[in-house]
PDB file of C-alpha atoms and ligand atoms in Angstrom:
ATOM      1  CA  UNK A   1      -5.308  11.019  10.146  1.00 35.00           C
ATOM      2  CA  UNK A   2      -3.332   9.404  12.923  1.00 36.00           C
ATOM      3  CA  UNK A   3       0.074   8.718  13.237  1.00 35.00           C
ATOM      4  CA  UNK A   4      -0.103   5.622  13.076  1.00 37.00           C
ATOM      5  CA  UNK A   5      -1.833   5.821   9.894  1.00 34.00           C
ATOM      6  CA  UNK A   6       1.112   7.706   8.180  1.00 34.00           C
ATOM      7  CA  UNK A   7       3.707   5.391   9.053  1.00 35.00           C
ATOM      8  CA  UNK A   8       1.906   3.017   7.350  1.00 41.00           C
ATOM      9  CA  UNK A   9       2.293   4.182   4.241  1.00 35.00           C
ATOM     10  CA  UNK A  10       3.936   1.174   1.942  1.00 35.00           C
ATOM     11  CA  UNK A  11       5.587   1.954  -1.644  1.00 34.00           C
ATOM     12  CA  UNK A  12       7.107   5.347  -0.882  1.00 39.00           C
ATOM     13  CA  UNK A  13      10.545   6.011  -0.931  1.00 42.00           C
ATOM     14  CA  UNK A  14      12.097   8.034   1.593  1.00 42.00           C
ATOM     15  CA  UNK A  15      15.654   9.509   2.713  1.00 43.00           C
ATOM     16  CA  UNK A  16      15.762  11.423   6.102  1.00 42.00           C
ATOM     17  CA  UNK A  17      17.961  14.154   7.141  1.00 38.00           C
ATOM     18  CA  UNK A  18      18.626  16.792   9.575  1.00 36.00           C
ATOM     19  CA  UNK A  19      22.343  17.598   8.315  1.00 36.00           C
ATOM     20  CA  UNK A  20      22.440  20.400   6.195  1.00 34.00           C
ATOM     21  CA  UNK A  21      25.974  21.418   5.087  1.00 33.00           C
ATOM     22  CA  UNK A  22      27.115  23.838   2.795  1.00 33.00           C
ATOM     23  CA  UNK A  23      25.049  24.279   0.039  1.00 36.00           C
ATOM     24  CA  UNK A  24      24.895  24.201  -3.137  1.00 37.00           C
ATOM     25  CA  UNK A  25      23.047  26.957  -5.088  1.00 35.00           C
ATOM     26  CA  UNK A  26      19.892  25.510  -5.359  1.00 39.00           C
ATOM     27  CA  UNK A  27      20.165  26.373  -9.309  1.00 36.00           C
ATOM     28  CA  UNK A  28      17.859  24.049 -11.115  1.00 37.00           C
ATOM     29  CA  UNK A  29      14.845  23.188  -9.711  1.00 42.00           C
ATOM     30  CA  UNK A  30      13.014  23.355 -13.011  1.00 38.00           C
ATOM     31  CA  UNK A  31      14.047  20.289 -14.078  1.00 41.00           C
ATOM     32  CA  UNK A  32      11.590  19.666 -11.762  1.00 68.00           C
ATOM     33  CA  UNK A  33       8.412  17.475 -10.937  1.00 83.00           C
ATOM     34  CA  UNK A  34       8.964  18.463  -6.666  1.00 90.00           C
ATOM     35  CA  UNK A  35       6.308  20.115  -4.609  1.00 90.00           C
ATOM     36  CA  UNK A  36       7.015  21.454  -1.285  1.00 92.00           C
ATOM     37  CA  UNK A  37       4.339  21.042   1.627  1.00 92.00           C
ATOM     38  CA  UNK A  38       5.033  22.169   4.874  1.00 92.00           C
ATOM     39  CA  UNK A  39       4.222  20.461   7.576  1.00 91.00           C
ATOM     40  CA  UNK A  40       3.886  21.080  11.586  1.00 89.00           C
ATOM     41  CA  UNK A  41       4.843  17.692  12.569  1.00 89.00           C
ATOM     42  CA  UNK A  42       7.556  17.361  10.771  1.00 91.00           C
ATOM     43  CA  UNK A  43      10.947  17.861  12.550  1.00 90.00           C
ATOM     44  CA  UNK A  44      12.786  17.449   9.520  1.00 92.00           C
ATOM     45  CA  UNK A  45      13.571  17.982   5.671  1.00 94.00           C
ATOM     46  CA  UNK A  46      12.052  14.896   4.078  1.00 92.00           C
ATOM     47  CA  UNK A  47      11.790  13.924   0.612  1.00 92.00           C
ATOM     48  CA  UNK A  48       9.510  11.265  -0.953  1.00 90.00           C
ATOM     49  CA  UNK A  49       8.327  10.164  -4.457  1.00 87.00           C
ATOM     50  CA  UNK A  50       4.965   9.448  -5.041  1.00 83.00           C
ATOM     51  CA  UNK A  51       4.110   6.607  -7.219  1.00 76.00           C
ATOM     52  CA  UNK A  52       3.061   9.307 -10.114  1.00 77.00           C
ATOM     53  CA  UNK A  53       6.668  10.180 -10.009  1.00 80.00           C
ATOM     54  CA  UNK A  54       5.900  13.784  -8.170  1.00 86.00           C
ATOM     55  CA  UNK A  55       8.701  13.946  -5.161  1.00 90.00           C
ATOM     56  CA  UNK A  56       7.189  15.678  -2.376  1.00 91.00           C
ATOM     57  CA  UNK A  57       9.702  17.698  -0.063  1.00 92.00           C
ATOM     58  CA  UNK A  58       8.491  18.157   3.287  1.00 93.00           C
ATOM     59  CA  UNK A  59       9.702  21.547   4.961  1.00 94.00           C
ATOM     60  CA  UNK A  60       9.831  21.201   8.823  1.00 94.00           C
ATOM     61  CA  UNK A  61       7.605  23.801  11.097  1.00 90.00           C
ATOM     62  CA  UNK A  62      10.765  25.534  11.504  1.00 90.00           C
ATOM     63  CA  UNK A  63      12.590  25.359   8.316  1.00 92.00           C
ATOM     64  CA  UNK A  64      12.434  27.782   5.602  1.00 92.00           C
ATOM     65  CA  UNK A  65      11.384  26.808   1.509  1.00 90.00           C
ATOM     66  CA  UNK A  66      15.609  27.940   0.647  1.00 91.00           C
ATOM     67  CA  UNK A  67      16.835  25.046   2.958  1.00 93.00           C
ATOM     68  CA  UNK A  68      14.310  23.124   1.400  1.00 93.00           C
ATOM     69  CA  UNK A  69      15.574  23.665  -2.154  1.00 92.00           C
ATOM     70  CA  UNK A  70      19.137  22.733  -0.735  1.00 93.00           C
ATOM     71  CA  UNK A  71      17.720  19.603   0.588  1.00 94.00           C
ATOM     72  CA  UNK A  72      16.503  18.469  -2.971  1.00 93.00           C
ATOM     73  CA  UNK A  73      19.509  19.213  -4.638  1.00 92.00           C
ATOM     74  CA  UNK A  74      21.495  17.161  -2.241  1.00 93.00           C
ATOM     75  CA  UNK A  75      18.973  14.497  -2.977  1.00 93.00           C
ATOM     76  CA  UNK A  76      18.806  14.598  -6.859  1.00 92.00           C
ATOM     77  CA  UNK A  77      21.036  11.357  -7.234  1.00 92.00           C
ATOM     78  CA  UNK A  78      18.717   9.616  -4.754  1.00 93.00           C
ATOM     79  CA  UNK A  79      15.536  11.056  -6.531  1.00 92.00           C
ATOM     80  CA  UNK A  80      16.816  10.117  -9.833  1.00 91.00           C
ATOM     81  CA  UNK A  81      17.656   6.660  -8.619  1.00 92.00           C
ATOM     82  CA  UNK A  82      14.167   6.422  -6.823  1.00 90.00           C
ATOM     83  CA  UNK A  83      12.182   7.723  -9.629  1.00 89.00           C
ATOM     84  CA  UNK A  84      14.259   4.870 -11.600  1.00 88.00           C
ATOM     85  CA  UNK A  85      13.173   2.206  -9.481  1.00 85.00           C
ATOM     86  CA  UNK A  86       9.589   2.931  -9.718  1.00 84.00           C
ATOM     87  CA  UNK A  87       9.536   3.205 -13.497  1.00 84.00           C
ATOM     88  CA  UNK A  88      10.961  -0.378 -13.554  1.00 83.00           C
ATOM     89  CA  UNK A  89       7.994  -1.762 -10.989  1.00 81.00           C
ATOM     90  CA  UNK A  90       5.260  -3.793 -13.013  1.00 81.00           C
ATOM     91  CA  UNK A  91       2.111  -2.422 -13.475  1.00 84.00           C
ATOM     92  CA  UNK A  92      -0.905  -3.929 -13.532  1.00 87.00           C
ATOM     93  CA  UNK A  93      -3.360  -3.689 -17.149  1.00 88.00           C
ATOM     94  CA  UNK A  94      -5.429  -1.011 -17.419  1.00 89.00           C
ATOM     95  CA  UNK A  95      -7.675  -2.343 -19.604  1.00 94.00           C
ATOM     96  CA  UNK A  96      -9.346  -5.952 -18.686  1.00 96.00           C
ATOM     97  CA  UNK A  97     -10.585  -8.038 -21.027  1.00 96.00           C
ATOM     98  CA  UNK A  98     -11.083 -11.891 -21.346  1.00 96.00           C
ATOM     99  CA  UNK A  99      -7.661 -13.194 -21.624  1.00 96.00           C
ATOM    100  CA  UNK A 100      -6.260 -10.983 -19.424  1.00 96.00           C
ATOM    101  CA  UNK A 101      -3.701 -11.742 -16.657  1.00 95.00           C
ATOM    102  CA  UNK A 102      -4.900  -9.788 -12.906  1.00 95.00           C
ATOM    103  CA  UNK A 103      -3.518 -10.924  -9.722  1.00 95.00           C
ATOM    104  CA  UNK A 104      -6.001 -13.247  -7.445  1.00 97.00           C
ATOM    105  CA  UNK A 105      -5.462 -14.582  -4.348  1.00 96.00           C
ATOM    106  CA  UNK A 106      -2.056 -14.310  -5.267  1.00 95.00           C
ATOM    107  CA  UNK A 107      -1.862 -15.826  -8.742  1.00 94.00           C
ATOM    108  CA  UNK A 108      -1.320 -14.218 -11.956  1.00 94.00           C
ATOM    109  CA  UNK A 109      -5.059 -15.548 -13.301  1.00 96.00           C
ATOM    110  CA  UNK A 110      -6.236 -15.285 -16.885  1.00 97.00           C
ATOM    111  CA  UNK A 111      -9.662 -14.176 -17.227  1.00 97.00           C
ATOM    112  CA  UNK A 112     -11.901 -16.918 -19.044  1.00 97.00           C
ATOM    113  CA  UNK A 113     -15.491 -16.938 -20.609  1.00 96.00           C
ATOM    114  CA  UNK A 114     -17.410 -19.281 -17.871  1.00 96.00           C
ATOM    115  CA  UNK A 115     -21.131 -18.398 -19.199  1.00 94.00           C
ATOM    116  CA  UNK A 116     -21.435 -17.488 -22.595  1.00 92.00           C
ATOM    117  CA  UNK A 117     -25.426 -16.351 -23.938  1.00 90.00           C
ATOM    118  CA  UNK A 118     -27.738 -14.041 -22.276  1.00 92.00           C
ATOM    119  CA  UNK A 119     -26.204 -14.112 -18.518  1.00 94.00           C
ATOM    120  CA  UNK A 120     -22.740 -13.548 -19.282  1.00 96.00           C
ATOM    121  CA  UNK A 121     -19.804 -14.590 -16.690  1.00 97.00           C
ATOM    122  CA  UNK A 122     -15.975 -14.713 -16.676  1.00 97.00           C
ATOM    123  CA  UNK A 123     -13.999 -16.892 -14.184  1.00 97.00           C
ATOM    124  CA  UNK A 124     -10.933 -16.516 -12.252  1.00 97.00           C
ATOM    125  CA  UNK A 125      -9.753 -19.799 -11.588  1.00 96.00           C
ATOM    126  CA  UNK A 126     -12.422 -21.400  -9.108  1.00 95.00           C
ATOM    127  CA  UNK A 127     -14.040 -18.124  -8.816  1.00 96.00           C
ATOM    128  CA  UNK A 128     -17.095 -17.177 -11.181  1.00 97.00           C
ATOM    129  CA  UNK A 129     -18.036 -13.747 -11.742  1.00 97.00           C
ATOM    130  CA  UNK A 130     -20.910 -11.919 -13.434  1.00 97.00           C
ATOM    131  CA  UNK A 131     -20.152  -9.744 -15.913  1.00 97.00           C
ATOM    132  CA  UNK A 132     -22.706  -7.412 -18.042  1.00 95.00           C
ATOM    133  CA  UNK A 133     -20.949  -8.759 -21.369  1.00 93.00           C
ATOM    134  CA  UNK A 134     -17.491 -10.042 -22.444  1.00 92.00           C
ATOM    135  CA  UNK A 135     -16.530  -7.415 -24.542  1.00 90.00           C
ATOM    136  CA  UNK A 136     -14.738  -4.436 -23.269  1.00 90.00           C
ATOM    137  CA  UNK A 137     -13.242  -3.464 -20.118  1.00 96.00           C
ATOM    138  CA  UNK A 138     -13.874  -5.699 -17.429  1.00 97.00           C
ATOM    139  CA  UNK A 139     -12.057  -3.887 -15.131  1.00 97.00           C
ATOM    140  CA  UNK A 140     -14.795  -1.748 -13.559  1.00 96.00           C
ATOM    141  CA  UNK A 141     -17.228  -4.863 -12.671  1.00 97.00           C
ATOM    142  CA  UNK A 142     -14.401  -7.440 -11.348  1.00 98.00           C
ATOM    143  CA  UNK A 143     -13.166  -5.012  -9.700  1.00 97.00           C
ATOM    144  CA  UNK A 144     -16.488  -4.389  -7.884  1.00 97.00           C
ATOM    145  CA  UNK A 145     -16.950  -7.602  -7.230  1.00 98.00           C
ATOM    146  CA  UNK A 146     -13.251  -8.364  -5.812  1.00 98.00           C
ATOM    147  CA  UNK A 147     -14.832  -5.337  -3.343  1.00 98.00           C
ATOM    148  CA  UNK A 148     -17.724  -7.347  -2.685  1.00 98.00           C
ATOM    149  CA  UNK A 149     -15.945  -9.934  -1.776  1.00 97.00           C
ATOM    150  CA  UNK A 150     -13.420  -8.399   0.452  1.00 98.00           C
ATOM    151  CA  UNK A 151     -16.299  -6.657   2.541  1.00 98.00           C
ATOM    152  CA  UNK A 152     -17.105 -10.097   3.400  1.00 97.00           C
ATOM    153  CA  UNK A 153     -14.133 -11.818   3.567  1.00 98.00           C
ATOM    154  CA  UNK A 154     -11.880  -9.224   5.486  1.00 98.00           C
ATOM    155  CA  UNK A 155     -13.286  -8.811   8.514  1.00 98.00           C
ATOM    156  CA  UNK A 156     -14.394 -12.288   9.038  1.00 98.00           C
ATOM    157  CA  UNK A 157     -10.331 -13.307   8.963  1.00 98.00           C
ATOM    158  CA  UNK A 158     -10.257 -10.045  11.295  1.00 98.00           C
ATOM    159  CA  UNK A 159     -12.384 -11.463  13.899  1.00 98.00           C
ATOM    160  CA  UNK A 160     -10.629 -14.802  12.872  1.00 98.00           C
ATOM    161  CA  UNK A 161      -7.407 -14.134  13.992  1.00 98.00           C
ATOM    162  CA  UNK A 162      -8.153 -11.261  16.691  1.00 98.00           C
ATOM    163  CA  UNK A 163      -9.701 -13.873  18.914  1.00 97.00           C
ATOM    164  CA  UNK A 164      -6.797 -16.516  18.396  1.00 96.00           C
ATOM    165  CA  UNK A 165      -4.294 -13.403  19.265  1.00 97.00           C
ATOM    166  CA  UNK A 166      -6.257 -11.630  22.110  1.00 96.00           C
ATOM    167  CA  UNK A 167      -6.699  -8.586  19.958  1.00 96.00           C
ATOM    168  CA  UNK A 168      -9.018  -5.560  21.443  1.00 94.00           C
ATOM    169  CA  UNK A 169     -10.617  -5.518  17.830  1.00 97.00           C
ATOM    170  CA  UNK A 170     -13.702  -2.912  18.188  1.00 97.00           C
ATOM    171  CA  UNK A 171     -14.764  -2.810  14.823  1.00 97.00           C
ATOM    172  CA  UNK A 172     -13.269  -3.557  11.094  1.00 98.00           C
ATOM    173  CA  UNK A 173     -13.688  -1.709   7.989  1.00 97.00           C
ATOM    174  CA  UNK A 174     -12.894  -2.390   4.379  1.00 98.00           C
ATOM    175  CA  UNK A 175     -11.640   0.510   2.035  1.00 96.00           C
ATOM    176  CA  UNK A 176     -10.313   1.212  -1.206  1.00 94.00           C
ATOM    177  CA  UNK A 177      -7.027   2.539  -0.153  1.00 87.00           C
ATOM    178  CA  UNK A 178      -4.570   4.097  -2.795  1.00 84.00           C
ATOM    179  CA  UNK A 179      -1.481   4.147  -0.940  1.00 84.00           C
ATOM    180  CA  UNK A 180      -1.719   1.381   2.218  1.00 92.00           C
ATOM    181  CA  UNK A 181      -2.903  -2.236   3.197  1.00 96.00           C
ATOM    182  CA  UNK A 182      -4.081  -1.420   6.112  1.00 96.00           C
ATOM    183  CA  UNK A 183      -4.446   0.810   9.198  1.00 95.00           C
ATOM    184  CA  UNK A 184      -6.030   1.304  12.667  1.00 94.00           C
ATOM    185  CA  UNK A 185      -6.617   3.130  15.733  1.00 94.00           C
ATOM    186  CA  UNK A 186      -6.540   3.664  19.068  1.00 91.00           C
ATOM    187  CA  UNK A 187     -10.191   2.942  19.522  1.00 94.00           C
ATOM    188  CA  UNK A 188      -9.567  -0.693  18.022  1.00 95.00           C
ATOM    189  CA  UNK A 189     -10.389  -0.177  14.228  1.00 97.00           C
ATOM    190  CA  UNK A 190      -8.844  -1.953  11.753  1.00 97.00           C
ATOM    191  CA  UNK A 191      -9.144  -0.925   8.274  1.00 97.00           C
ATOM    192  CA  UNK A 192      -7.881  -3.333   5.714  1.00 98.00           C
ATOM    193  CA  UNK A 193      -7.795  -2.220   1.399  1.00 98.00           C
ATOM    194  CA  UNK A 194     -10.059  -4.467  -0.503  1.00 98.00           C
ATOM    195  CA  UNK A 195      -6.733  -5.166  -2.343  1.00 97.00           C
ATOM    196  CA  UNK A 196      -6.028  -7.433  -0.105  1.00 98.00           C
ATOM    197  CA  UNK A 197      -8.048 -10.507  -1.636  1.00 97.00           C
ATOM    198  CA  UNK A 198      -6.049  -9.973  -4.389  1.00 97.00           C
ATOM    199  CA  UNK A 199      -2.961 -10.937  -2.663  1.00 97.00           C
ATOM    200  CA  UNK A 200      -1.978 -14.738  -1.448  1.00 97.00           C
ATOM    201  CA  UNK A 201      -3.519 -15.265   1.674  1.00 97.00           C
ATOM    202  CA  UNK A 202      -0.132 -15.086   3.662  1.00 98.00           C
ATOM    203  CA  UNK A 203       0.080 -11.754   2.974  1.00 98.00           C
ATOM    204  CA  UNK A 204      -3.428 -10.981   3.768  1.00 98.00           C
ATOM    205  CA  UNK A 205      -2.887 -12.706   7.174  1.00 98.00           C
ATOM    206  CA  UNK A 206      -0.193 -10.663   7.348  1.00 98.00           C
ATOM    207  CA  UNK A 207      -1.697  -7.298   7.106  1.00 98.00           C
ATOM    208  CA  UNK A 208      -3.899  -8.529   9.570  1.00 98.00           C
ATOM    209  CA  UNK A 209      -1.572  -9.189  12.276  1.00 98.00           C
ATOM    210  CA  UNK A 210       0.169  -6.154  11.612  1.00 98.00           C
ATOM    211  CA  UNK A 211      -2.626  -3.741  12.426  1.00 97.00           C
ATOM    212  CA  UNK A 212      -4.197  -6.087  15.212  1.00 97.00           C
ATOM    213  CA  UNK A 213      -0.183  -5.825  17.039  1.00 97.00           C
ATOM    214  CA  UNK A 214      -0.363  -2.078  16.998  1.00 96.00           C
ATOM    215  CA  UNK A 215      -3.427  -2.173  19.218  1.00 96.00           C
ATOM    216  CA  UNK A 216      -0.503  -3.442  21.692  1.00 95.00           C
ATOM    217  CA  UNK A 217       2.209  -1.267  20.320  1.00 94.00           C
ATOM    218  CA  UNK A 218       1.334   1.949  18.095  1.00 93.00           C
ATOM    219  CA  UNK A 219       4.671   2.261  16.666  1.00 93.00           C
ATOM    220  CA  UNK A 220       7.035   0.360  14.740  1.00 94.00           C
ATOM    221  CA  UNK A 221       9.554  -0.123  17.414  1.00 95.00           C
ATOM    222  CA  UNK A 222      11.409  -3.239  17.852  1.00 96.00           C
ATOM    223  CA  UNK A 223       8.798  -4.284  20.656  1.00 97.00           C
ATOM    224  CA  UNK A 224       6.419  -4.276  17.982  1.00 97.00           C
ATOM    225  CA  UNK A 225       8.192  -6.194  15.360  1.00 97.00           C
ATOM    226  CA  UNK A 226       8.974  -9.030  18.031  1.00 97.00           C
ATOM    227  CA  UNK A 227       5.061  -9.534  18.591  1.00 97.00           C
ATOM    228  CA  UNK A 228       4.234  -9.247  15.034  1.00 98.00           C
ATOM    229  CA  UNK A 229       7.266 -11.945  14.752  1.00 98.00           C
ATOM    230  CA  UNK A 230       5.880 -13.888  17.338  1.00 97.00           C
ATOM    231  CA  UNK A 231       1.979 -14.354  15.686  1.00 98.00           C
ATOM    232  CA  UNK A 232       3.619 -14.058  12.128  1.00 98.00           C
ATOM    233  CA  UNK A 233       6.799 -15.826  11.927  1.00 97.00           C
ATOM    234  CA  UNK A 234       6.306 -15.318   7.327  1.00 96.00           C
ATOM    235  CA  UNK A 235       6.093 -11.369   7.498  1.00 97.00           C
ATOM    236  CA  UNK A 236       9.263 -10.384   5.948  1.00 97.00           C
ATOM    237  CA  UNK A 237       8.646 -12.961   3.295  1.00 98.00           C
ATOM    238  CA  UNK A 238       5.450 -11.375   3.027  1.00 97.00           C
ATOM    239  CA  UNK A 239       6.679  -7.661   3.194  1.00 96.00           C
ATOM    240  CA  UNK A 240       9.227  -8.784   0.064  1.00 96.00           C
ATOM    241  CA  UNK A 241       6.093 -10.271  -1.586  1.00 96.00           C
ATOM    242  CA  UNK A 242       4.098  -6.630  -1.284  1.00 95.00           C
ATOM    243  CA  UNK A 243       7.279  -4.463  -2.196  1.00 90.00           C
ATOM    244  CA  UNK A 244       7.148  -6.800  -5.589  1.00 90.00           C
ATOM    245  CA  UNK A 245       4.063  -7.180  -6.123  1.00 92.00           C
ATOM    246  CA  UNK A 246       1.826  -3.746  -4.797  1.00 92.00           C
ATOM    247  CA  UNK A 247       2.246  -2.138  -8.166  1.00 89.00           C
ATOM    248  CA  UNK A 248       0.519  -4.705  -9.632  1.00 90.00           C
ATOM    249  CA  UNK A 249      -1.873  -3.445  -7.776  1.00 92.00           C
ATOM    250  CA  UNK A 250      -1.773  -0.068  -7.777  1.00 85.00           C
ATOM    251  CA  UNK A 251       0.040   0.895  -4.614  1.00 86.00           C
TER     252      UNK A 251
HETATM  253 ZN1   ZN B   1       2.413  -0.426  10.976  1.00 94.48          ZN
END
């Protein structure tokens, strides 16, 4: 995995330090739910919370696991608080059936009978999907087919808007991501989650032009922000709208 690739993680929480003061005894740790992972790269104590609640504490190639307990402690408020706010972000059904709410392209849809008989199919506003029956969870299938339709989709905006920006696009992929919208690398690959058709179509364009600026600037430094301001003038609108709304969607 690249760098670039890990700072693109959305939905994680994360405090950095390299202060350590005096400690306090690093009593509790039971009360638990943290894993430690060391990590070469690293160049500090880091903590994060997963969105299963688990906090991860990353010990630096040159710390030590004690320091690393100390670090958590002096982070509980923060976890607590963090592990708070992700309780309280929506989540999306588990369980589809036919009058079921899912997010798509953008809207909170209810899923209607379109076909009843022998060739079942369910719509999604304008969108008509095949289904092998009505009863039970839909999930699965529309969710397959949202895929379907992203393979196709995706890479055509891609193309789309890497020839109106100049982009050095070599090839675009669609994945089912858990924890990002999007990523690429240095050979000019852009991988997008299928996720994204889900989203309104700001967003999606959004994603876009985020990965196809890092083929100019792999980092997030102010340089790059200005460019992706400069083809994207809606992204922090659209950054609010993902920080809402990923959970919906699982990330
Ligand atoms: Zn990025």
């Amino acid at each position: 995995m690249s760098e670039e690739q890990q700072q693109d993680l959305f939905g994680l929480f994360s405090p950095v330090s390299g202060v350590h003061k005096a400690p306090p005894a690093p009593a509790s740790l039971a009360s638990g739910g943290v894993v430690f992972e060391r990590s070469l790269r690293a160049s500090r104590y880091r903590l994060t919370v997963r969105r299963d609640g688990m906090a991860v504490a990353t010990i630096p190639a040159r710390g030590s696991e004690r320091e690393a307990l100390r670090f958590v402690e002096q982070h509980r408020d923060w976890l607590e608080r963090a592990r708070e706010r992700l309780s309280r972000r929506p989540h999306g059904a588990d369980v589809w059936t036919v009058g079921t709410r899912v997010l798509w392209r953008g809207e909170l849809t209810e899923i209607r009978v379109a076909v009843a008989g022998e060739r079942p199919q369910v719509c999604l506003a304008a969108d008509v999907f095949r289904v092998p029956r009505h009863d039970g969870d839909l999930k699965p299938t529309l969710e397959a087919h949202f895929a379907r339709r992203a393979r196709v989709e995706l890479p055509a905006r891609t193309w789309e808007l890497a020839a109106i920006t100049n982009a050095a696009v070599t090839q675009v992929t669609v994945r089912n991501q858990r924890s990002r919208w999007g990523s690429c690398s240095a050979n000019g690959t852009i991988s997008l989650n299928w996720r994204l058709v889900q989203t309104p179509e700001s967003v999606r364009d959004y994603i876009i032009y985020h990965e196809l600026m890092h083929l100019r600037e792999m980092n997030h430094s102010h340089r790059f922000w200005a460019r992706v301001a400069e083809v994207c003038p809606g992204w922090e609108d659209a950054e609010r709208w993902l920080k809402r709304n990923g959970s919906l969607l699982g990330l």
